[in-house]
Coordinates of C-alpha atoms in Angstrom, one line a residue:
X27 CA -16.3 24.8 -12.3
X28 CA -19.0 22.5 -10.7
X29 CA -21.6 24.0 -13.1
X30 CA -19.3 23.4 -16.1
X31 CA -18.7 19.8 -15.2
X32 CA -22.4 19.1 -14.6
X33 CA -23.2 20.6 -18.0
X34 CA -20.7 18.4 -19.7
X35 CA -22.1 15.3 -18.1
X36 CA -25.6 16.4 -19.0
X37 CA -24.5 17.0 -22.6
X38 CA -22.8 13.6 -22.9
X39 CA -26.0 11.8 -21.7
X40 CA -28.3 13.9 -23.8
X41 CA -26.3 12.9 -27.0
X42 CA -28.0 9.4 -26.6
X43 CA -31.3 10.9 -25.4
X44 CA -32.3 11.9 -28.9
X45 CA -31.3 8.6 -30.5
X46 CA -34.0 6.0 -31.2
X47 CA -33.8 2.8 -29.2
X48 CA -33.0 1.0 -32.5
X49 CA -29.9 3.1 -33.1
X50 CA -28.7 2.7 -29.5
X51 CA -29.1 -1.1 -29.9
X52 CA -27.0 -1.0 -33.1
X53 CA -24.3 0.7 -31.2
X54 CA -24.4 -1.6 -28.2
X55 CA -24.4 -4.7 -30.5
X56 CA -20.9 -3.6 -31.7
X57 CA -19.5 -3.9 -28.1
X58 CA -19.9 -7.7 -27.9
X59 CA -17.8 -7.9 -24.7
X60 CA -20.0 -9.2 -21.9
X61 CA -18.3 -7.3 -19.1
X62 CA -18.6 -4.0 -21.0
X63 CA -22.3 -4.7 -21.7
X64 CA -23.0 -5.3 -18.0
X65 CA -21.4 -1.9 -17.2
X66 CA -23.6 -0.3 -19.8
X67 CA -26.7 -1.7 -18.0
X68 CA -25.8 0.6 -15.1
X69 CA -26.0 3.8 -17.1
X70 CA -29.8 4.1 -16.9
X71 CA -33.1 2.3 -16.9
X72 CA -33.4 2.8 -20.6
X73 CA -29.9 1.4 -21.3
X74 CA -30.7 -1.6 -19.0
X75 CA -33.7 -2.5 -21.2
X76 CA -31.9 -2.0 -24.5
X77 CA -28.7 -3.9 -23.5
X78 CA -30.8 -7.0 -22.8
X79 CA -31.8 -7.0 -26.5
X80 CA -28.2 -7.4 -27.7
X81 CA -27.9 -10.5 -29.9
X82 CA -24.1 -11.1 -29.7
X83 CA -21.9 -11.8 -26.6
X84 CA -18.3 -12.6 -26.1
X85 CA -17.4 -13.7 -22.6
X86 CA -13.9 -14.6 -21.2
X87 CA -13.9 -16.3 -17.8
X88 CA -10.6 -15.7 -16.0
X89 CA -9.0 -18.5 -14.0
X90 CA -9.0 -18.3 -10.2
X91 CA -5.9 -18.9 -8.1
X92 CA -7.6 -18.7 -4.7
X93 CA -10.6 -20.7 -3.6
X94 CA -11.2 -18.9 -0.3
X95 CA -14.6 -17.6 -1.6
X96 CA -15.9 -21.2 -1.8
X97 CA -16.4 -22.6 1.7
X98 CA -15.6 -26.4 1.7
X99 CA -18.4 -27.0 4.1
X100 CA -21.0 -25.3 1.8
X101 CA -23.3 -28.4 1.4
X102 CA -25.7 -26.6 -0.8
X103 CA -22.9 -25.7 -3.2
X104 CA -21.7 -29.2 -3.5
X105 CA -25.2 -30.5 -4.1
X106 CA -25.5 -28.1 -7.1
X107 CA -22.2 -29.5 -8.4
X108 CA -23.6 -33.0 -8.2
X109 CA -26.6 -32.0 -10.2
X110 CA -24.7 -30.3 -13.0
X111 CA -24.8 -33.2 -15.5
X112 CA -28.3 -34.2 -14.6
X113 CA -30.4 -31.1 -15.1
X114 CA -30.9 -28.5 -17.8
X115 CA -28.5 -25.6 -17.4
X116 CA -31.2 -23.0 -16.7
X117 CA -32.5 -25.0 -13.7
X118 CA -29.2 -24.8 -11.8
X119 CA -29.4 -21.1 -10.9
X120 CA -25.7 -20.3 -11.5
X121 CA -23.8 -23.5 -11.1
X122 CA -20.1 -22.8 -11.3
X123 CA -18.3 -25.9 -12.4
X124 CA -19.2 -29.3 -14.0
X125 CA -18.9 -32.8 -12.6
X126 CA -18.9 -35.9 -14.6
X127 CA -20.5 -39.0 -13.1
X128 CA -17.1 -40.5 -12.6
X129 CA -14.7 -37.7 -11.8
X130 CA -14.7 -34.5 -9.8
X131 CA -12.6 -31.7 -11.3
X132 CA -11.0 -28.9 -9.3
X133 CA -12.9 -25.7 -9.1
X134 CA -11.8 -23.3 -11.8
X135 CA -14.1 -20.3 -11.5
X136 CA -14.6 -17.6 -8.9
X137 CA -17.9 -18.7 -7.4
X138 CA -19.5 -15.3 -6.9
X139 CA -18.2 -14.0 -10.2
X140 CA -19.5 -16.8 -12.4
X141 CA -22.8 -17.2 -10.6
X142 CA -23.5 -13.5 -11.1
X143 CA -22.4 -13.6 -14.8
X144 CA -24.6 -16.6 -15.7
X145 CA -27.6 -15.2 -13.9
X146 CA -27.1 -11.9 -15.8
X147 CA -26.5 -13.7 -19.1
X148 CA -29.8 -15.6 -18.8
X149 CA -31.7 -12.3 -19.3
X150 CA -30.4 -11.8 -22.8
X151 CA -33.4 -13.6 -24.4
X152 CA -32.6 -12.4 -27.9
X153 CA -29.1 -13.9 -28.0
X154 CA -28.1 -15.3 -31.4
X155 CA -24.3 -15.6 -31.1
X156 CA -22.3 -16.6 -28.0
X157 CA -18.6 -17.0 -27.7
X158 CA -17.2 -18.1 -24.3
X159 CA -13.6 -18.8 -23.2
X160 CA -13.1 -20.9 -20.1
X161 CA -10.0 -22.1 -18.2
X162 CA -9.4 -25.8 -17.7
X163 CA -11.6 -27.7 -15.2
X164 CA -8.3 -28.8 -13.5
X165 CA -6.4 -26.3 -11.5
X166 CA -3.0 -27.7 -12.3
X167 CA -3.7 -27.3 -16.0
X168 CA -4.3 -23.5 -15.9
X169 CA -0.5 -22.9 -16.3
X170 CA 0.3 -26.3 -17.8
X171 CA 3.6 -26.4 -19.7
X172 CA 2.7 -29.4 -21.8
X173 CA 1.9 -28.8 -25.5
X174 CA -1.4 -30.3 -26.4
X175 CA -4.6 -29.7 -28.4
X176 CA -7.9 -31.6 -28.4
X177 CA -10.8 -31.9 -30.8
X178 CA -14.2 -33.3 -30.2
X179 CA -17.0 -34.7 -32.5
X180 CA -20.5 -35.0 -31.2
X181 CA -24.2 -35.2 -32.3
X182 CA -26.7 -36.2 -29.6
X183 CA -23.7 -37.7 -27.8
X184 CA -20.0 -37.2 -27.5
X185 CA -18.9 -39.6 -30.3
X186 CA -15.2 -39.2 -30.4
X187 CA -12.3 -37.2 -28.9
X188 CA -8.9 -36.6 -30.4
X189 CA -5.9 -35.5 -28.2
X190 CA -2.5 -34.6 -29.7
X191 CA 0.6 -33.7 -27.6
X192 CA 4.0 -33.2 -29.1
X193 CA 7.1 -32.8 -26.9
X194 CA 8.3 -29.9 -29.1
X195 CA 7.2 -27.9 -32.2
X196 CA 9.4 -26.2 -34.7
X197 CA 8.6 -23.8 -37.5
X198 CA 10.8 -24.7 -40.4
X199 CA 9.8 -21.7 -42.6
X200 CA 12.8 -19.5 -43.3
X201 CA 15.4 -22.2 -42.4
X202 CA 17.8 -23.0 -45.2
X203 CA 18.4 -26.4 -43.8
X204 CA 15.9 -28.3 -41.6
X205 CA 18.8 -30.2 -40.0
X206 CA 19.6 -26.9 -38.2
X207 CA 17.0 -27.8 -35.6
X208 CA 18.2 -31.4 -35.4
X209 CA 16.3 -34.4 -36.7
X210 CA 17.1 -36.9 -33.9
X211 CA 14.1 -39.0 -33.0
X212 CA 12.7 -39.0 -29.5
X213 CA 11.8 -42.4 -28.2
X214 CA 8.7 -42.7 -26.1
X215 CA 9.3 -42.2 -22.4
X216 CA 7.1 -44.5 -20.3
X217 CA 6.8 -41.9 -17.5
X218 CA 5.9 -39.2 -20.0
X219 CA 3.4 -41.5 -21.7
X220 CA 1.6 -42.0 -18.4
X221 CA 1.5 -38.2 -17.8
X222 CA 0.1 -37.6 -21.2
X223 CA -2.5 -40.3 -20.7
X224 CA -3.7 -38.5 -17.6
X225 CA -3.6 -35.2 -19.6
X226 CA -5.7 -36.7 -22.3
X227 CA -8.4 -37.8 -19.8
X228 CA -8.4 -34.3 -18.3
X229 CA -8.7 -32.9 -21.9
X230 CA -11.7 -35.2 -22.4
X231 CA -13.3 -33.8 -19.2
X232 CA -12.7 -30.2 -20.4
X233 CA -14.3 -31.1 -23.8
X234 CA -17.3 -32.8 -22.1
X235 CA -17.9 -29.9 -19.7
X236 CA -18.1 -27.5 -22.7
X237 CA -20.3 -29.8 -24.7
X238 CA -22.7 -30.1 -21.7
X239 CA -22.8 -26.3 -21.4
X240 CA -23.4 -25.9 -25.1
X241 CA -26.4 -28.2 -24.9
X242 CA -27.8 -26.1 -22.0
X243 CA -27.4 -22.9 -23.9
X244 CA -29.1 -24.3 -27.0
X245 CA -32.1 -25.1 -24.7
X246 CA -32.0 -21.8 -22.8
X247 CA -31.7 -19.4 -25.7
X248 CA -34.4 -20.2 -28.4
X249 CA -32.9 -17.7 -30.9
X250 CA -29.3 -18.9 -30.6
X251 CA -27.7 -19.5 -34.0
X252 CA -24.0 -19.9 -33.2
X253 CA -22.2 -20.9 -30.0
X254 CA -18.5 -21.4 -29.4
X255 CA -17.0 -22.5 -26.1
X256 CA -13.2 -22.7 -26.0
X257 CA -10.5 -23.6 -23.5
X258 CA -8.0 -20.9 -22.6
X259 CA -4.8 -21.1 -24.5
X260 CA -6.5 -22.4 -27.6
X261 CA -6.3 -26.0 -26.3
X262 CA -9.6 -26.9 -27.9
X263 CA -13.2 -25.8 -28.6
X264 CA -16.8 -27.0 -28.8
X265 CA -19.0 -25.3 -31.3
X266 CA -22.4 -25.6 -33.0
X267 CA -24.2 -23.4 -35.6
X268 CA -26.9 -23.1 -38.2
X269 CA -28.9 -26.2 -39.0
X270 CA -27.1 -28.3 -36.4
X271 CA -28.3 -26.1 -33.6
X272 CA -31.9 -26.3 -35.0
X273 CA -31.8 -30.1 -35.1
X274 CA -30.2 -30.4 -31.7
X275 CA -32.8 -28.0 -30.1
X276 CA -35.6 -29.9 -31.7
X277 CA -34.2 -33.2 -30.3
X278 CA -33.6 -31.8 -26.8
X279 CA -37.1 -30.2 -26.6
X280 CA -39.0 -33.1 -28.0
X281 CA -41.3 -34.8 -25.4
X282 CA -39.7 -38.2 -25.8
X283 CA -37.6 -39.3 -22.8
X284 CA -37.5 -35.9 -21.3
X285 CA -34.7 -33.3 -21.4
X286 CA -33.1 -34.4 -18.1
X287 CA -32.7 -37.9 -19.3
X288 CA -31.3 -36.8 -22.6
X289 CA -28.7 -34.5 -21.0
X290 CA -27.7 -37.3 -18.6
X291 CA -27.3 -39.8 -21.5
X292 CA -25.5 -37.5 -23.9
X293 CA -22.5 -36.9 -21.5
X294 CA -21.3 -40.5 -21.3
X295 CA -17.6 -40.7 -22.0
X296 CA -16.4 -42.5 -25.1
X297 CA -14.7 -45.7 -23.9
X298 CA -12.8 -47.2 -26.9
X299 CA -9.2 -46.0 -26.6
X300 CA -6.5 -46.0 -29.3
X301 CA -3.0 -44.7 -29.0
X302 CA -0.2 -43.8 -31.5
X303 CA 3.3 -42.4 -31.0
X304 CA 5.6 -40.9 -33.7
X305 CA 9.2 -39.9 -32.8
X306 CA 9.4 -37.4 -35.6
X307 CA 6.6 -35.8 -37.7
X308 CA 7.2 -33.6 -40.7
X309 CA 4.3 -31.4 -41.7
X310 CA 4.9 -30.2 -45.3
X311 CA 1.6 -28.3 -45.7
X312 CA 2.1 -26.0 -42.7
X313 CA 5.9 -26.0 -42.7
X314 CA 6.3 -27.3 -39.2
X315 CA 8.1 -30.2 -37.6
X316 CA 7.1 -32.0 -34.3
X317 CA 9.1 -34.3 -32.1
X318 CA 7.8 -37.0 -29.8
X319 CA 4.1 -36.8 -30.9
X320 CA 1.5 -38.7 -28.9
X321 CA -2.1 -39.2 -30.2
X322 CA -5.0 -40.6 -28.2
X323 CA -8.3 -41.3 -29.9
X324 CA -11.3 -42.1 -27.7
X325 CA -14.5 -43.3 -29.4
X326 CA -17.9 -44.7 -28.5
X327 CA -18.0 -48.5 -28.7
X328 CA -21.0 -48.5 -30.9
X329 CA -19.2 -46.7 -33.8
X330 CA -18.7 -49.6 -36.2
X331 CA -15.9 -48.6 -38.6
X332 CA -14.4 -45.9 -36.5
X333 CA -14.8 -42.2 -37.0
X334 CA -13.0 -40.9 -40.1
X335 CA -14.2 -37.3 -40.0
X336 CA -11.1 -36.1 -38.2
X337 CA -9.0 -37.2 -41.3
X338 CA -10.6 -34.4 -43.3
X339 CA -10.0 -31.4 -41.0
X340 CA -10.5 -28.1 -42.9
X341 CA -7.1 -26.3 -42.7
X342 CA -8.9 -23.0 -43.4
X343 CA -10.7 -23.1 -40.1
X344 CA -7.5 -22.2 -38.2
X345 CA -6.6 -18.7 -37.2
X346 CA -2.8 -19.0 -37.5
X347 CA -0.1 -21.3 -38.9
X348 CA 0.7 -23.0 -35.6
X349 CA -3.0 -23.9 -35.2
X350 CA -3.0 -25.2 -38.8
X351 CA 0.1 -27.3 -37.9
X352 CA -1.7 -29.0 -35.1
X353 CA -4.7 -29.7 -37.4
X354 CA -2.4 -31.2 -40.0
X355 CA -0.6 -33.2 -37.3
X356 CA -3.9 -34.6 -36.1
X357 CA -4.8 -35.8 -39.7
X358 CA -1.4 -37.4 -40.2
X359 CA -1.3 -39.1 -36.9
X360 CA -4.8 -40.4 -37.3
X361 CA -3.9 -41.9 -40.7
X362 CA -0.9 -43.7 -39.0
X363 CA -3.2 -44.9 -36.2
X364 CA -5.8 -46.2 -38.7
X365 CA -3.2 -48.1 -40.6
X366 CA -2.1 -49.9 -37.4
X367 CA -5.7 -51.1 -36.6

């Protein structure tokens, strides 16, 4: 029996032995999942070399519920945190979480896990497409029950941030009478308004962290053509692709000012705040209805006429109807907000 088992193992490995490296790479490129690719590196020396030539990675970072692995007295660790927004991503040697210059978020990764993952990812020098999903930077938001979505616009800086939070969402498709779900309006609750304001700031922090990471990846991976960094639960995402990546990389790597100064400057928070509340919002395009809808818009002060790009959100960019409903709600709420200014 031992001989039979050994033969079977030998036959399985030999099935790849006669395949050219190019064919093996084509197969591995179909895997995408970063964890699976890391396991493939352990198969053999040959596989380890070929895996690092993969050009597409999808990486989901799980939330952590215990912080025992991060000693609070680890001075070196906290120094790395303080440096996150001030140095290129590849110089940090596996920094785990981000700090803004004004706010310290809760730790949201497993220290050893994320450090190892980032160190390993840095060896994929031919990376062209990267998709990463991260939990919130705030521990209390990992299982947050509030409904909310955020959207960010940026170029060389974070220009504007849109945050939308309804109290409840209803799909009216299939209902013979919309009144079946009740059309009573929900007046704005001052306590709830304060909580949503804090939530909006936390959302801005999450968006900024992802934007900062995106900038680092554009510098680190010279062949990168597409990058998407989302927040768990489809709360929001930061992405860049095609010509935009080329232009951003050209700006980041230009000798003027230096990359560290640029990365420091580009993560300043937008300070101009606008707020809008609608008790009842009907969304005819998506067929949804929202109650108690709060919108916050944060913009850079040097934007003269206000950012109007959010008013033309492409509804085809959303994966499902509920996502499209939030996109439609953002456009409608932004129109109401602009009409008030």
